[in-house]
Amino acid sequence: NILEIGSAIGYSAIKMALVSNDIKVTTIERDEKRYNVAVENIEKFNLSDRINISLGDALDTVIEGEYDLIFIDASKGNNINFFNKYSKNLGKDGIIVTDNLLFHGCVENSEGQSKNVKNMVKKIDAYNNFLTNHQDFDTVFIDTGDGLAITSRRN
């Protein structure tokens, strides 16, 4: 069971569901246009029975159940809020993967960037520090693509 925060057009949910017929994905998207495209894409791949997509803000959406994987790929400024809200849905041996933690290299070097980019970089950096210093979870950061964090419960 996978929970995805931030469906966009459904690409990640579809790719995850295609790995195995046993995989079920619950995904949340707040942008109605992206949501509609995601629904169409999920239907094109005949995955409507294994991908449940919800339209709404992930901070307001109520999700029940336990998940083996939680994939956070939504508003970077809310990563800490997403983590705090949905980590309670993480199974005992589950992992949380957070995408785009380098913000196109700006997290490592934000000089010459706009004020908006610098503010976003501060929020992403705060999330990275939050993960690094979390008492209940261990995190490994992967410097691939735009950066990933893989987080698991401490035993």
PDB file of C-alpha atoms in Angstrom:
ATOM      1  CA  ASN A   1       0.000   0.000   0.000  1.00  0.00           C
ATOM      2  CA  ILE A   2       1.400   3.353  -1.087  1.00  0.00           C
ATOM      3  CA  LEU A   3       0.290   6.850  -0.128  1.00  0.00           C
ATOM      4  CA  GLU A   4       1.378   9.631  -2.456  1.00  0.00           C
ATOM      5  CA  ILE A   5       1.119  13.272  -1.457  1.00  0.00           C
ATOM      6  CA  GLY A   6       0.996  15.260  -4.709  1.00  0.00           C
ATOM      7  CA  SER A   7      -0.358  13.363  -7.720  1.00  0.00           C
ATOM      8  CA  ALA A   8       0.297  15.990 -10.383  1.00  0.00           C
ATOM      9  CA  ILE A   9      -0.700  14.193 -13.618  1.00  0.00           C
ATOM     10  CA  GLY A  10      -0.510  10.712 -12.104  1.00  0.00           C
ATOM     11  CA  TYR A  11       2.894   9.759 -13.499  1.00  0.00           C
ATOM     12  CA  SER A  12       4.465   8.500 -10.247  1.00  0.00           C
ATOM     13  CA  ALA A  13       1.334   6.694  -9.072  1.00  0.00           C
ATOM     14  CA  ILE A  14       1.070   4.921 -12.427  1.00  0.00           C
ATOM     15  CA  LYS A  15       4.763   3.970 -12.454  1.00  0.00           C
ATOM     16  CA  MET A  16       4.499   2.588  -8.910  1.00  0.00           C
ATOM     17  CA  ALA A  17       1.297   0.642  -9.653  1.00  0.00           C
ATOM     18  CA  LEU A  18       2.823  -0.892 -12.772  1.00  0.00           C
ATOM     19  CA  VAL A  19       5.589  -2.532 -10.716  1.00  0.00           C
ATOM     20  CA  SER A  20       3.231  -5.228  -9.450  1.00  0.00           C
ATOM     21  CA  ASN A  21      -0.457  -6.109  -9.550  1.00  0.00           C
ATOM     22  CA  ASP A  22      -0.333  -6.275  -5.731  1.00  0.00           C
ATOM     23  CA  ILE A  23       0.382  -2.551  -5.402  1.00  0.00           C
ATOM     24  CA  LYS A  24      -2.410  -0.193  -4.438  1.00  0.00           C
ATOM     25  CA  VAL A  25      -1.859   3.563  -4.462  1.00  0.00           C
ATOM     26  CA  THR A  26      -3.801   6.285  -2.700  1.00  0.00           C
ATOM     27  CA  THR A  27      -2.844   9.701  -4.027  1.00  0.00           C
ATOM     28  CA  ILE A  28      -3.913  13.273  -3.314  1.00  0.00           C
ATOM     29  CA  GLU A  29      -3.841  16.269  -5.666  1.00  0.00           C
ATOM     30  CA  ARG A  30      -5.115  19.760  -4.893  1.00  0.00           C
ATOM     31  CA  ASP A  31      -4.936  21.293  -8.377  1.00  0.00           C
ATOM     32  CA  GLU A  32      -8.161  20.442 -10.228  1.00  0.00           C
ATOM     33  CA  LYS A  33      -6.627  20.606 -13.719  1.00  0.00           C
ATOM     34  CA  ARG A  34      -3.798  18.255 -12.763  1.00  0.00           C
ATOM     35  CA  TYR A  35      -6.269  16.019 -10.933  1.00  0.00           C
ATOM     36  CA  ASN A  36      -8.425  15.713 -14.068  1.00  0.00           C
ATOM     37  CA  VAL A  37      -5.392  14.864 -16.215  1.00  0.00           C
ATOM     38  CA  ALA A  38      -4.293  12.293 -13.612  1.00  0.00           C
ATOM     39  CA  VAL A  39      -7.732  10.661 -13.634  1.00  0.00           C
ATOM     40  CA  GLU A  40      -7.582  10.410 -17.439  1.00  0.00           C
ATOM     41  CA  ASN A  41      -4.059   8.959 -17.343  1.00  0.00           C
ATOM     42  CA  ILE A  42      -4.971   6.422 -14.656  1.00  0.00           C
ATOM     43  CA  GLU A  43      -7.969   5.330 -16.730  1.00  0.00           C
ATOM     44  CA  LYS A  44      -5.803   5.026 -19.886  1.00  0.00           C
ATOM     45  CA  PHE A  45      -3.597   2.547 -18.030  1.00  0.00           C
ATOM     46  CA  ASN A  46      -6.647   0.668 -16.665  1.00  0.00           C
ATOM     47  CA  LEU A  47      -5.461   1.289 -13.094  1.00  0.00           C
ATOM     48  CA  SER A  48      -8.601   2.846 -11.615  1.00  0.00           C
ATOM     49  CA  ASP A  49      -9.101  -0.270  -9.515  1.00  0.00           C
ATOM     50  CA  ARG A  50      -5.636   0.082  -7.910  1.00  0.00           C
ATOM     51  CA  ILE A  51      -5.077   3.846  -7.833  1.00  0.00           C
ATOM     52  CA  ASN A  52      -7.466   5.866  -5.696  1.00  0.00           C
ATOM     53  CA  ILE A  53      -7.011   9.575  -6.385  1.00  0.00           C
ATOM     54  CA  SER A  54      -8.534  12.303  -4.221  1.00  0.00           C
ATOM     55  CA  LEU A  55      -9.007  15.951  -5.128  1.00  0.00           C
ATOM     56  CA  GLY A  56      -8.118  18.184  -2.199  1.00  0.00           C
ATOM     57  CA  ASP A  57      -5.424  19.766  -0.107  1.00  0.00           C
ATOM     58  CA  ALA A  58      -3.365  17.035   1.557  1.00  0.00           C
ATOM     59  CA  LEU A  59      -3.290  19.054   4.769  1.00  0.00           C
ATOM     60  CA  ASP A  60      -7.103  18.937   4.930  1.00  0.00           C
ATOM     61  CA  THR A  61      -7.668  15.441   3.547  1.00  0.00           C
ATOM     62  CA  VAL A  62      -8.336  12.637   6.012  1.00  0.00           C
ATOM     63  CA  ILE A  63      -6.570   9.403   5.138  1.00  0.00           C
ATOM     64  CA  GLU A  64      -7.161   6.242   7.118  1.00  0.00           C
ATOM     65  CA  GLY A  65      -5.133   3.080   7.115  1.00  0.00           C
ATOM     66  CA  GLU A  66      -1.538   2.009   7.167  1.00  0.00           C
ATOM     67  CA  TYR A  67       0.925   2.344   4.308  1.00  0.00           C
ATOM     68  CA  ASP A  68       4.181   0.602   3.440  1.00  0.00           C
ATOM     69  CA  LEU A  69       5.445   3.613   1.516  1.00  0.00           C
ATOM     70  CA  ILE A  70       4.571   7.274   1.794  1.00  0.00           C
ATOM     71  CA  PHE A  71       5.827   9.360  -1.116  1.00  0.00           C
ATOM     72  CA  ILE A  72       5.905  13.121  -0.478  1.00  0.00           C
ATOM     73  CA  ASP A  73       6.110  15.098  -3.717  1.00  0.00           C
ATOM     74  CA  ALA A  74       3.957  18.161  -3.158  1.00  0.00           C
ATOM     75  CA  SER A  75       4.316  21.736  -1.922  1.00  0.00           C
ATOM     76  CA  LYS A  76       7.910  21.833  -0.644  1.00  0.00           C
ATOM     77  CA  GLY A  77       7.044  24.504   1.913  1.00  0.00           C
ATOM     78  CA  ASN A  78       4.704  22.040   3.631  1.00  0.00           C
ATOM     79  CA  ASN A  79       6.984  18.996   3.790  1.00  0.00           C
ATOM     80  CA  ILE A  80       7.253  19.140   7.592  1.00  0.00           C
ATOM     81  CA  ASN A  81       3.469  19.429   7.887  1.00  0.00           C
ATOM     82  CA  PHE A  82       2.950  16.513   5.493  1.00  0.00           C
ATOM     83  CA  PHE A  83       5.478  14.405   7.365  1.00  0.00           C
ATOM     84  CA  ASN A  84       3.936  15.161  10.752  1.00  0.00           C
ATOM     85  CA  LYS A  85       0.410  14.494   9.519  1.00  0.00           C
ATOM     86  CA  TYR A  86       0.994  11.293   7.556  1.00  0.00           C
ATOM     87  CA  SER A  87       3.857   9.582   9.393  1.00  0.00           C
ATOM     88  CA  LYS A  88       1.166   8.212  11.738  1.00  0.00           C
ATOM     89  CA  ASN A  89      -0.107   6.229   8.722  1.00  0.00           C
ATOM     90  CA  LEU A  90       3.279   4.610   8.167  1.00  0.00           C
ATOM     91  CA  GLY A  91       3.475   0.864   8.825  1.00  0.00           C
ATOM     92  CA  LYS A  92       6.015  -0.467  11.303  1.00  0.00           C
ATOM     93  CA  ASP A  93       8.562  -1.338   8.609  1.00  0.00           C
ATOM     94  CA  GLY A  94       7.470   1.310   6.119  1.00  0.00           C
ATOM     95  CA  ILE A  95       9.473   4.111   4.566  1.00  0.00           C
ATOM     96  CA  ILE A  96       8.815   7.717   3.660  1.00  0.00           C
ATOM     97  CA  VAL A  97      10.402   9.011   0.468  1.00  0.00           C
ATOM     98  CA  THR A  98      10.545  12.751  -0.074  1.00  0.00           C
ATOM     99  CA  ASP A  99      11.369  14.072  -3.533  1.00  0.00           C
ATOM    100  CA  ASN A 100      13.029  17.286  -4.786  1.00  0.00           C
ATOM    101  CA  LEU A 101      15.131  18.200  -1.767  1.00  0.00           C
ATOM    102  CA  LEU A 102      17.910  19.934  -3.690  1.00  0.00           C
ATOM    103  CA  PHE A 103      15.563  22.341  -5.506  1.00  0.00           C
ATOM    104  CA  HIS A 104      17.583  22.417  -8.727  1.00  0.00           C
ATOM    105  CA  GLY A 105      20.842  22.856  -6.787  1.00  0.00           C
ATOM    106  CA  CYS A 106      19.598  25.965  -5.011  1.00  0.00           C
ATOM    107  CA  VAL A 107      19.611  24.337  -1.560  1.00  0.00           C
ATOM    108  CA  GLU A 108      23.385  23.926  -1.830  1.00  0.00           C
ATOM    109  CA  ASN A 109      23.895  27.414  -3.280  1.00  0.00           C
ATOM    110  CA  SER A 110      21.134  30.027  -3.280  1.00  0.00           C
ATOM    111  CA  GLU A 111      23.344  33.014  -4.114  1.00  0.00           C
ATOM    112  CA  GLY A 112      21.955  35.156  -6.885  1.00  0.00           C
ATOM    113  CA  GLN A 113      18.487  33.633  -6.560  1.00  0.00           C
ATOM    114  CA  SER A 114      15.255  35.587  -6.185  1.00  0.00           C
ATOM    115  CA  LYS A 115      13.717  36.240  -2.782  1.00  0.00           C
ATOM    116  CA  ASN A 116      10.991  33.644  -3.498  1.00  0.00           C
ATOM    117  CA  VAL A 117      13.553  30.974  -4.346  1.00  0.00           C
ATOM    118  CA  LYS A 118      15.586  31.841  -1.246  1.00  0.00           C
ATOM    119  CA  ASN A 119      12.455  31.491   0.917  1.00  0.00           C
ATOM    120  CA  MET A 120      11.680  28.105  -0.625  1.00  0.00           C
ATOM    121  CA  VAL A 121      15.277  27.006  -0.115  1.00  0.00           C
ATOM    122  CA  LYS A 122      15.008  27.956   3.585  1.00  0.00           C
ATOM    123  CA  LYS A 123      11.880  25.788   3.932  1.00  0.00           C
ATOM    124  CA  ILE A 124      13.492  22.823   2.177  1.00  0.00           C
ATOM    125  CA  ASP A 125      16.642  23.211   4.257  1.00  0.00           C
ATOM    126  CA  ALA A 126      14.512  23.345   7.417  1.00  0.00           C
ATOM    127  CA  TYR A 127      12.828  20.090   6.341  1.00  0.00           C
ATOM    128  CA  ASN A 128      16.186  18.455   5.654  1.00  0.00           C
ATOM    129  CA  ASN A 129      17.348  19.484   9.141  1.00  0.00           C
ATOM    130  CA  PHE A 130      14.039  18.278  10.620  1.00  0.00           C
ATOM    131  CA  LEU A 131      14.645  14.840   9.099  1.00  0.00           C
ATOM    132  CA  THR A 132      18.302  14.761  10.122  1.00  0.00           C
ATOM    133  CA  ASN A 133      17.474  15.547  13.751  1.00  0.00           C
ATOM    134  CA  HIS A 134      14.218  13.591  14.149  1.00  0.00           C
ATOM    135  CA  GLN A 135      14.274  11.429  17.285  1.00  0.00           C
ATOM    136  CA  ASP A 136      11.974   8.707  15.937  1.00  0.00           C
ATOM    137  CA  PHE A 137      13.220   8.354  12.361  1.00  0.00           C
ATOM    138  CA  ASP A 138      16.475   7.791  10.480  1.00  0.00           C
ATOM    139  CA  THR A 139      16.998   9.400   7.091  1.00  0.00           C
ATOM    140  CA  VAL A 140      19.383   8.780   4.233  1.00  0.00           C
ATOM    141  CA  PHE A 141      19.738  11.542   1.648  1.00  0.00           C
ATOM    142  CA  ILE A 142      20.361  10.504  -1.943  1.00  0.00           C
ATOM    143  CA  ASP A 143      22.022  12.980  -4.285  1.00  0.00           C
ATOM    144  CA  THR A 144      20.337  11.828  -7.479  1.00  0.00           C
ATOM    145  CA  GLY A 145      18.091  13.814  -9.767  1.00  0.00           C
ATOM    146  CA  ASP A 146      16.777  16.684  -7.677  1.00  0.00           C
ATOM    147  CA  GLY A 147      17.497  14.900  -4.390  1.00  0.00           C
ATOM    148  CA  LEU A 148      15.644  12.287  -2.351  1.00  0.00           C
ATOM    149  CA  ALA A 149      15.289  11.474   1.312  1.00  0.00           C
ATOM    150  CA  ILE A 150      14.531   7.931   2.422  1.00  0.00           C
ATOM    151  CA  THR A 151      13.217   7.842   5.975  1.00  0.00           C
ATOM    152  CA  SER A 152      12.432   4.882   8.218  1.00  0.00           C
ATOM    153  CA  ARG A 153      11.433   4.401  11.839  1.00  0.00           C
ATOM    154  CA  ARG A 154      14.182   3.802  14.331  1.00  0.00           C
ATOM    155  CA  ASN A 155      14.000   0.335  15.849  1.00  0.00           C
TER     156      ASN A 155
END
